[in-house]
Short mmCIF file of C-alpha atoms and ligand atoms in Angstrom, two decimals:
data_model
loop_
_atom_site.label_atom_id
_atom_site.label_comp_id
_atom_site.label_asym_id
_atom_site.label_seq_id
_atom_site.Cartn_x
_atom_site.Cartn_y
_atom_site.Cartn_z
CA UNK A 982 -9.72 16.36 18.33
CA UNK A 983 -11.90 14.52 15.39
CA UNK A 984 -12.41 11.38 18.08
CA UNK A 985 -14.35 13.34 20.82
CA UNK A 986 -17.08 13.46 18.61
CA UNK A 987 -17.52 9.82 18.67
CA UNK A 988 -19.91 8.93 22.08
CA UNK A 989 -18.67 6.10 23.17
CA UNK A 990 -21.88 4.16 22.15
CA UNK A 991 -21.07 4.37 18.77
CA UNK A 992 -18.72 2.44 16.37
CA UNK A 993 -15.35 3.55 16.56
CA UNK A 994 -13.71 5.20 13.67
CA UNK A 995 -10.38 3.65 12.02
CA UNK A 996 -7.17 4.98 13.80
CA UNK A 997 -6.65 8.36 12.47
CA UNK A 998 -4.39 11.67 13.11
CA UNK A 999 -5.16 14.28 10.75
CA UNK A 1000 -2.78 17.10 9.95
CA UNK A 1001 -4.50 19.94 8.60
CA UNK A 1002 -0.95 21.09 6.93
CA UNK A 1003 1.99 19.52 5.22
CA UNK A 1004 4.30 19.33 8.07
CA UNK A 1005 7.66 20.95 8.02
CA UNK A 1006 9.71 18.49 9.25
CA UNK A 1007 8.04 14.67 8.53
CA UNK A 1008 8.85 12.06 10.37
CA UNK A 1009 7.86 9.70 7.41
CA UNK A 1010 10.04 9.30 4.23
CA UNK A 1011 8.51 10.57 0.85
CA UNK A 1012 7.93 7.22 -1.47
CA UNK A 1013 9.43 8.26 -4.65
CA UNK A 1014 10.79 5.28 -5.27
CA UNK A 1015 8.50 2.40 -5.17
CA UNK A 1016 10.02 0.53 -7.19
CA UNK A 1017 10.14 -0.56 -10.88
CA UNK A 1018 7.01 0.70 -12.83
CA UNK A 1019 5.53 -0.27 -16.56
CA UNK A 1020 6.52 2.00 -19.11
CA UNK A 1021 4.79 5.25 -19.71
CA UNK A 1022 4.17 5.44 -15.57
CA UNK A 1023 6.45 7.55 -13.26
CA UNK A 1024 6.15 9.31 -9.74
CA UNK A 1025 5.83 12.69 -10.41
CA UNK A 1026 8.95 14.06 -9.46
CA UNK A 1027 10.66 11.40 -12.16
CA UNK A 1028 8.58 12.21 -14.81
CA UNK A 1029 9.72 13.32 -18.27
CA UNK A 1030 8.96 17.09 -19.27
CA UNK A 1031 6.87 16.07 -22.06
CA UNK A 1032 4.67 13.49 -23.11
CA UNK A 1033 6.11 10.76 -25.94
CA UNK A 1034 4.16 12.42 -28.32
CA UNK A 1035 1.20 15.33 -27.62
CA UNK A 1036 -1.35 13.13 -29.15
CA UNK A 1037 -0.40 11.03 -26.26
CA UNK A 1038 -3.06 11.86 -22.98
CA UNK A 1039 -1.03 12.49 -19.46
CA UNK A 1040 -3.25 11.53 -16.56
CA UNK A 1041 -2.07 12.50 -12.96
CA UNK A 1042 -3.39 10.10 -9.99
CA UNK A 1043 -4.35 11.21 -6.83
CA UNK A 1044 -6.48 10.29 -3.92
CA UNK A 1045 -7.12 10.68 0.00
CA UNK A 1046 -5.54 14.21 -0.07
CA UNK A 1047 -7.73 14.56 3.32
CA UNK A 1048 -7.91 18.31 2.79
CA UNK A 1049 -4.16 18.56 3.66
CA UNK A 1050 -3.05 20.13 0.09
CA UNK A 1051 -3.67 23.83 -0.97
CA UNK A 1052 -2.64 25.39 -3.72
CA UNK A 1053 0.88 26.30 -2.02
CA UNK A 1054 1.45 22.96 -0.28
CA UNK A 1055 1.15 20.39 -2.50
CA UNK A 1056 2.06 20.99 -6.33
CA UNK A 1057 0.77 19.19 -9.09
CA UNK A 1058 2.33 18.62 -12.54
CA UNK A 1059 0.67 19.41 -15.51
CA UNK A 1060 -1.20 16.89 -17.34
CA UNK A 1061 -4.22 16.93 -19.45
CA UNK A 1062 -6.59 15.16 -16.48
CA UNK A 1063 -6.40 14.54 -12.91
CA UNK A 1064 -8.19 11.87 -11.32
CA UNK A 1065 -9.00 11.83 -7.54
CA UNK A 1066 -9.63 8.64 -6.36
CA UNK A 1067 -11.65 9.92 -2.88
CA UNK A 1068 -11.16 10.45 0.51
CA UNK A 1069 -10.93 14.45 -0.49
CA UNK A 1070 -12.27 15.57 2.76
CA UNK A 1071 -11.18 14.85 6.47
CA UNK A 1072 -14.68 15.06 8.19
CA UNK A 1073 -16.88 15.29 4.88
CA UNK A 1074 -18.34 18.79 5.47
CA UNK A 1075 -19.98 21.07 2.94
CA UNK A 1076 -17.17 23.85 3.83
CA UNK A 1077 -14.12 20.61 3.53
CA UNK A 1078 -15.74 19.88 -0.13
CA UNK A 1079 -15.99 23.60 -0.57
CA UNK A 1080 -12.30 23.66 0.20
CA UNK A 1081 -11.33 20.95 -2.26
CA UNK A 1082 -13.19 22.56 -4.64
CA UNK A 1083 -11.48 25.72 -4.52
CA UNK A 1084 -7.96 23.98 -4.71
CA UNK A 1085 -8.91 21.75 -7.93
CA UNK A 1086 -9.93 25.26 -9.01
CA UNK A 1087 -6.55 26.66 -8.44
CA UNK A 1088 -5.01 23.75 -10.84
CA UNK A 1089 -5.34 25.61 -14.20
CA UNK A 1090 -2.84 23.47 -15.61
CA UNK A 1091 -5.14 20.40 -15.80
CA UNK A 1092 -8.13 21.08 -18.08
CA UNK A 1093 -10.11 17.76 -16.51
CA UNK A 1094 -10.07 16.80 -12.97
CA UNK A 1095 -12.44 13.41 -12.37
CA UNK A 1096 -13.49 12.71 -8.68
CA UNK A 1097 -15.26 9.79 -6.91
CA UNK A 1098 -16.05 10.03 -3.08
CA UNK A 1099 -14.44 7.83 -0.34
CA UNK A 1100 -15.68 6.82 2.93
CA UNK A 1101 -14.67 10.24 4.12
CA UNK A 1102 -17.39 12.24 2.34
CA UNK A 1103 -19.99 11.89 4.83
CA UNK A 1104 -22.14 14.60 3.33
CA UNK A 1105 -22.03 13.05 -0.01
CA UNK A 1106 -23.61 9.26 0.70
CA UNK A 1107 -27.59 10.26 1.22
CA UNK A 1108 -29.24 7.10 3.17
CA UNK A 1109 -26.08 6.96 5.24
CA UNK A 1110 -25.98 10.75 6.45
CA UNK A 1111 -29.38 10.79 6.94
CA UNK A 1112 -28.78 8.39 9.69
CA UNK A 1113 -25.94 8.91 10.83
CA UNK A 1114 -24.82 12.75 10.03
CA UNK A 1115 -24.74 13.13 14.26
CA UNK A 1116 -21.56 10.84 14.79
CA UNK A 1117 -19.77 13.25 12.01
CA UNK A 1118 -21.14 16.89 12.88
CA UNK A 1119 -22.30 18.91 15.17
CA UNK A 1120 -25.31 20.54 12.87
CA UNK A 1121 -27.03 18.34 10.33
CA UNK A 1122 -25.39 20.11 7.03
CA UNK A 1123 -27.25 19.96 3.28
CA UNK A 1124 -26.52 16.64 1.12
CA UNK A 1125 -28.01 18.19 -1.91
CA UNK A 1126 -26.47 21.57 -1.35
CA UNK A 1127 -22.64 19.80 -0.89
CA UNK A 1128 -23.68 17.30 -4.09
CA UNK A 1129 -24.71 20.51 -6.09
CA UNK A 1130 -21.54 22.33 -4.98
CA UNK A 1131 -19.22 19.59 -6.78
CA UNK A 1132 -21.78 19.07 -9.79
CA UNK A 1133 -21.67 22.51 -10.70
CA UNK A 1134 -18.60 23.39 -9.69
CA UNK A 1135 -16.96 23.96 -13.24
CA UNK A 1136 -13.61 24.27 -14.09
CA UNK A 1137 -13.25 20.64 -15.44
CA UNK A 1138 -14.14 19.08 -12.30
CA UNK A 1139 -16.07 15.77 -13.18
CA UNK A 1140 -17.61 14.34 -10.25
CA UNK A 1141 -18.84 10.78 -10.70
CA UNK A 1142 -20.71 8.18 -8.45
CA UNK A 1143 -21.24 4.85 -10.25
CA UNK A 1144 -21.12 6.21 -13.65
CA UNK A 1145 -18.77 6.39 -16.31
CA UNK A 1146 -17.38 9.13 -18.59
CA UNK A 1147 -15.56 9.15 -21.89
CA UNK A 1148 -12.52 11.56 -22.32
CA UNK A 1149 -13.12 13.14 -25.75
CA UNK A 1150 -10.85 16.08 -27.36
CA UNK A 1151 -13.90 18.20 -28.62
CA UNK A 1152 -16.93 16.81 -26.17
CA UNK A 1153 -17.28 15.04 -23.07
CA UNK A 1154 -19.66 12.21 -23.15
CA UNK A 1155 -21.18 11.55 -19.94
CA UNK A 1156 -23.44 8.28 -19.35
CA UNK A 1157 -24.75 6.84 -15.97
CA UNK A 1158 -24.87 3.48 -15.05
CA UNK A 1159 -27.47 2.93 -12.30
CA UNK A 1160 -26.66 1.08 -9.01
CA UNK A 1161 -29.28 -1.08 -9.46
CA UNK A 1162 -28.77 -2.74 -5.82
CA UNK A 1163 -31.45 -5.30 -4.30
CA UNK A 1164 -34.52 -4.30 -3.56
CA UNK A 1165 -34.13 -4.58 0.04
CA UNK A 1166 -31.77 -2.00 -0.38
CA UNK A 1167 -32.09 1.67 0.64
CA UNK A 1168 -29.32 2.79 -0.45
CA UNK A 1169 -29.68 4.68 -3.69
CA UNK A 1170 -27.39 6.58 -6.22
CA UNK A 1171 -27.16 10.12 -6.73
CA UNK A 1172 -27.93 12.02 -10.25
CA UNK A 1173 -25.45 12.74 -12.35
CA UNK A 1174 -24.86 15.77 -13.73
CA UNK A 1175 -25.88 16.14 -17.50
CA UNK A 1176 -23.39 17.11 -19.92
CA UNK A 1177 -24.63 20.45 -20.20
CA UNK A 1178 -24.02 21.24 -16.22
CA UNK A 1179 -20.52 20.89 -17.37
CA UNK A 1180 -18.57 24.23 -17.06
CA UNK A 1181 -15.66 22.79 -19.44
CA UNK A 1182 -13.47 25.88 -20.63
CA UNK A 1183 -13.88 24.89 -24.36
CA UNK A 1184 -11.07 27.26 -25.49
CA UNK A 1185 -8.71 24.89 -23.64
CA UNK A 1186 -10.20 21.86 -24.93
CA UNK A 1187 -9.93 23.31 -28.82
CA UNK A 1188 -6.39 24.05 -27.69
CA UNK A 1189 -6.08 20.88 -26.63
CA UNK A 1190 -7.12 19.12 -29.50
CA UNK A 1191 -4.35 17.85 -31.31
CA UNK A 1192 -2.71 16.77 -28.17
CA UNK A 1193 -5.82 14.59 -26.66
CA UNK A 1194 -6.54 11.15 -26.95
CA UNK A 1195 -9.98 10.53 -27.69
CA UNK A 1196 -12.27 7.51 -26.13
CA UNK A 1197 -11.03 6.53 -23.00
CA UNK A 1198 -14.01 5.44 -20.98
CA UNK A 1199 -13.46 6.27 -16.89
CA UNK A 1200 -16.24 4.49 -14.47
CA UNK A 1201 -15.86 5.66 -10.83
CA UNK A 1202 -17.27 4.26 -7.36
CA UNK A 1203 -16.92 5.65 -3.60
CA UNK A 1204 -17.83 2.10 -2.69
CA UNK A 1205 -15.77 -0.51 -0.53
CA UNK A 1206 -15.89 -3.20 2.04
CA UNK A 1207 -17.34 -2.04 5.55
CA UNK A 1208 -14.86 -0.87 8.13
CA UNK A 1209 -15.74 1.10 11.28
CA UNK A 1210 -19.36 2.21 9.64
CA UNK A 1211 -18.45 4.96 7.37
CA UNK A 1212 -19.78 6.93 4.30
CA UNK A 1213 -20.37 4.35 0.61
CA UNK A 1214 -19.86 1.28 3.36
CA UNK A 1215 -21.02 -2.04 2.13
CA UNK A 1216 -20.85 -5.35 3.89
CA UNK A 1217 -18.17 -7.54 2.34
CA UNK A 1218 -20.02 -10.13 0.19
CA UNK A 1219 -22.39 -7.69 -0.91
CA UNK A 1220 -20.54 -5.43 -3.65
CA UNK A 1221 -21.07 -7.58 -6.32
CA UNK A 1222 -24.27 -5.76 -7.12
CA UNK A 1223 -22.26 -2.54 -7.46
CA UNK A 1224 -19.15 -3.85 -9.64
CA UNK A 1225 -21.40 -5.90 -11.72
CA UNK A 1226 -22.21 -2.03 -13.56
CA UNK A 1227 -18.83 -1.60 -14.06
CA UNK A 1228 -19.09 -1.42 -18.01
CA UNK A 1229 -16.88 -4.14 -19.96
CA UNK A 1230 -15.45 -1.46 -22.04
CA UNK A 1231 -13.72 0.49 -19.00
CA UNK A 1232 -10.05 1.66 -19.74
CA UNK A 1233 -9.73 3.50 -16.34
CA UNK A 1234 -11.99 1.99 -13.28
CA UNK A 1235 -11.80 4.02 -10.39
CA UNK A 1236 -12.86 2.95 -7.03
CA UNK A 1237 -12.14 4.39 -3.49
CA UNK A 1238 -10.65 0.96 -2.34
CA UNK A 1239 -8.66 -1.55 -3.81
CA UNK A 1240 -9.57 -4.64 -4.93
CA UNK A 1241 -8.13 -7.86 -3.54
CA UNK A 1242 -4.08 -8.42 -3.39
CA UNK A 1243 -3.09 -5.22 -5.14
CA UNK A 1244 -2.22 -2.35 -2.97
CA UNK A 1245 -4.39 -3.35 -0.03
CA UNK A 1246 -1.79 -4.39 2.85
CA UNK A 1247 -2.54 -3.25 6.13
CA UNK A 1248 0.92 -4.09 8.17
CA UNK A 1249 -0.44 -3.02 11.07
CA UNK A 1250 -3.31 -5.53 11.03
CA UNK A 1251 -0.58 -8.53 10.50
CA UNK A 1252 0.06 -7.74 6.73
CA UNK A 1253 -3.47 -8.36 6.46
CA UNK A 1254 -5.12 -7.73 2.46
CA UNK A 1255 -7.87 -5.97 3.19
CA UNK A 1256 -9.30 -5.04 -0.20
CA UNK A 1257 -12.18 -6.21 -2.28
CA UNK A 1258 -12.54 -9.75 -3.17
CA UNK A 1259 -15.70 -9.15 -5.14
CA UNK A 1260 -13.68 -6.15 -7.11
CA UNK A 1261 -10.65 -8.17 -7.62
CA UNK A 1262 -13.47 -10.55 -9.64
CA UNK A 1263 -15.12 -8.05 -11.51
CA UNK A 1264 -11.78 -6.63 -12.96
CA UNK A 1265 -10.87 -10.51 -14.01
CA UNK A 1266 -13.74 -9.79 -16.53
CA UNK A 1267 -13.48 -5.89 -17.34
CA UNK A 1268 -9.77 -5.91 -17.28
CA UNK A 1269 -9.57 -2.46 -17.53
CA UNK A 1270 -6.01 -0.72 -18.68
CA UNK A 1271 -6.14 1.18 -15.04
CA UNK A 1272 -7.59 1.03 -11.88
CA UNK A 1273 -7.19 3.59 -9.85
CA UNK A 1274 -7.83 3.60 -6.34
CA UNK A 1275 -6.43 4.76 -2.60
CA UNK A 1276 -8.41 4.07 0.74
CA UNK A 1277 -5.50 2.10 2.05
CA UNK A 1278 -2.85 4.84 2.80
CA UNK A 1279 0.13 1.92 3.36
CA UNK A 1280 -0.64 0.44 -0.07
CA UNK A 1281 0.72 3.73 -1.84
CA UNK A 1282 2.02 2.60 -5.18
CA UNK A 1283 1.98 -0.08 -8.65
CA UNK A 1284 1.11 -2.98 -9.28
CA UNK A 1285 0.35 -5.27 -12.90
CA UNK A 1286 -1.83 -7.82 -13.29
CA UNK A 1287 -1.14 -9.88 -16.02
CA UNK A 1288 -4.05 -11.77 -18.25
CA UNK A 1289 -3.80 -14.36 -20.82
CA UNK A 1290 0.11 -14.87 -20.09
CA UNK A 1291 1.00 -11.38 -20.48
CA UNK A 1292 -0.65 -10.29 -23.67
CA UNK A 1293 -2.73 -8.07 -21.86
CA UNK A 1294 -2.69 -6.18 -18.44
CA UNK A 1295 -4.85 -4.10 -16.04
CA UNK A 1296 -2.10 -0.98 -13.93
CA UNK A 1297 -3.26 -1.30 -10.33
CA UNK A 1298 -2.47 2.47 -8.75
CA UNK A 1299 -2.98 2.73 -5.76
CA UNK A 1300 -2.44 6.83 -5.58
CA UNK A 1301 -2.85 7.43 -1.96
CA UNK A 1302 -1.60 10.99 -1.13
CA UNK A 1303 -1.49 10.57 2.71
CA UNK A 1304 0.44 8.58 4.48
CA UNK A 1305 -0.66 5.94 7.21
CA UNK A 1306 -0.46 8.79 9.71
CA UNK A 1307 -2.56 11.40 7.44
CA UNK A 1308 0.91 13.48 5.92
CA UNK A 1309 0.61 14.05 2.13
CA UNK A 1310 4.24 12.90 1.48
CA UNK A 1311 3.07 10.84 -1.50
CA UNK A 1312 3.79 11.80 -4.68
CA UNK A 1313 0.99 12.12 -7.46
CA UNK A 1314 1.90 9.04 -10.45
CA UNK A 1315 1.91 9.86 -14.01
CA UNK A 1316 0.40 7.90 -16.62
CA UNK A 1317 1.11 8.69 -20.42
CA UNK A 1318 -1.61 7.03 -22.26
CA UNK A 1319 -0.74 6.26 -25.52
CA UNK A 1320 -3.51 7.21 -28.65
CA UNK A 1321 -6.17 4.78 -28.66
P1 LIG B 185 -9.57 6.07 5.78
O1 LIG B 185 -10.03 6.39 7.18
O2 LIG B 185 -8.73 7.21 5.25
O3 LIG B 185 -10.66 5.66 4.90
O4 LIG B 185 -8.63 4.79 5.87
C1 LIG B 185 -7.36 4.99 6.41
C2 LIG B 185 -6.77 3.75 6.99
O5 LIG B 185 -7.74 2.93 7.65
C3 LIG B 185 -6.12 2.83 5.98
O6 LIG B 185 -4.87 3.33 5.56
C4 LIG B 185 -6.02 1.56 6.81
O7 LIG B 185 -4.96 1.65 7.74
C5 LIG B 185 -7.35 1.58 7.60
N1 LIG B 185 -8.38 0.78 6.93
C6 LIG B 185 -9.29 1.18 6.03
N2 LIG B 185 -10.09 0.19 5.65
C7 LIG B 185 -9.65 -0.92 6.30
C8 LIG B 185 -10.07 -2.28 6.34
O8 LIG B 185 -11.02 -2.70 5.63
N3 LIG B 185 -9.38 -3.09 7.19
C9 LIG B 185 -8.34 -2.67 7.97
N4 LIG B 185 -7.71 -3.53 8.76
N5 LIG B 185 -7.92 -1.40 7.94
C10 LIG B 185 -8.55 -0.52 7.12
MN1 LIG B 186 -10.96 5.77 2.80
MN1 LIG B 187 -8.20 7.90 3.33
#
């Protein structure tokens, strides 16, 4: 069991009880209603065949799948990108991201699949595993090697860490956006992967063409508020430096966690909203069209905030796979993005 690795000198991790399958018989209801949504969003069993037009761009939200999908366990709809908002892995191992790997590879049906880390991908944070790799694994495993692994990994698969990414119908556009953190820091970012490492399958995307939306700029983070000392950790009060690279012209923003007061309630700590104040700040002044995010399990669904009195909004989706108690009962949620 994953807490015996823990010696009882170290922090404890958050309370946990992974499933490696999709169990037969869950004890937890599926939430495929979750109430009313903004047009153009549905839970993926409710969504329309087709897309309101196919100039339109269909974007499928996931996150903390925890290694519990395969490609016979967990189906996805088809959609011209997927976006994975971390927490991929249970224990952050080379052969877990390996594992994920091979699944987004088995989704054909989705051209583009984005990823960010969570707090899960041990491997994938440098400074952290460095020091603390021992808590998480029995052998100290490769963080380049696991890094490379997702970077080249083709198929579509986008993996970003603080750095954003333009959805284009005939070329990807891929930009970084340093973490440029204090200097005290140690904590650094990883290198993106240039455009040219990208394995896209360019017959798709000419297929694709007519029936993409081009321009919509995604920025994605693993990073969130400290709990129990895990991977992309950062002391609450401290993020600012990371979401103040969050580029103004964002349309999705991706993050592991939520930020403040949307999709962050932790019942079991007394309804408690754990997310990120410093976020929930940022997107005041990005106000992207999306953000994306899972980390908390029991905030699994949608949320709007509204700016300027309604004229414009930011879609908080909170796309959290697994449940509280690790079961992926949670349905993927559609977006139809409309041309830009
Ligand atoms: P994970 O281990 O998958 O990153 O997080 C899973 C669960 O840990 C969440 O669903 C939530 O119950 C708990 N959790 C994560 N971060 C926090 C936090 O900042 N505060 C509290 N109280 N719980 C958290
Ligand atoms: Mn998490
Ligand atoms: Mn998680």
């Amino acid at each position: 069991m994953f807490s015996s690795i823990f010696k009882s000198s170290e922090p404890k991790p958050p309370p946990q009880n992974f499933r490696g399958t999709r169990p037969e018989e869950p004890t937890e209801p599926s939430k495929e209603d979750i109430g009313p949504l903004p047009p153009n969003i549905y839970v993926a069993p409710n969504a329309p065949a087709y897309k309101p037009a196919p100039n339109w761009l269909r974007m499928v939200c996931i996150s903390d799948t925890h290694n519990t999908t395969d490609a016979n366990n967990y189906p996805i709809p088809e959609a011209d990108i997927l976006v994975h908002a971390g927490d991929f892995t249970k224990m952050g191992t080379t052969a877990q991201v390996d594992q994920f790997i091979c699944w987004l590879k088995s989704l054909t049906h989705i051209p583009i699949k984005v990823v960010v880390a969570g707090n899960h991908e041990v491997i994938l944070d440098k400074e952290f595993y460095e020091q603390h790799w021992h808590r998480f694994h029995t052998t100290k495993e490769d963080y380049q090697a696991a890094v490379d692994k997702l970077k080249s990994a083709g198929h579509g698969i986008i993996y970003l860490n603080n750095e954003s990414y333009t959805v284009d119908g005939a070329k990807l556009l891929h930009k970084k956006y340093q973490k440029q953190k204090k200097q005290s820091s140690t904590k650094k970012m990883t290198q993106p992967a240039g455009a040219d490492a990208m394995d896209i399958d360019t017959s798709a995307v000419v297929e694709l063409r007519d029936g993409w939306v081009e321009g919509y700029r995604i920025w994605a983070s693993p990073w969130q508020p400290e709990y129990w000392e895990w991977a992309f950790n950062e002391v609450r009060g401290k993020l600012k430096d990371i979401w103040k690279h969050i580029p103004e012209d964002t349309d999705i923003l991706m993050t592991h966690g939520p930020p403040k007061y949307h999709g962050d309630i932790v019942p079991e700590d007394k309804e408690l909203h754990v997310g990120c104040e410093e976020l929930l700040e940022r997107l005041k002044v990005v106000r992207p069209l999306y953000h994306v995010f899972g980390h908390i399990h029991q905030g699994y669904g949608v949320s709007e905030i509204e700016w300027d009195g309604g004229s414009h909004s930011t879609v908080c989706i909170n796309a959290s796979t697994c449940t509280e108690r690790y079961r992926p009962l949670n349905q993927p949620i559609i977006v139809d993005l409309p041309p830009k």
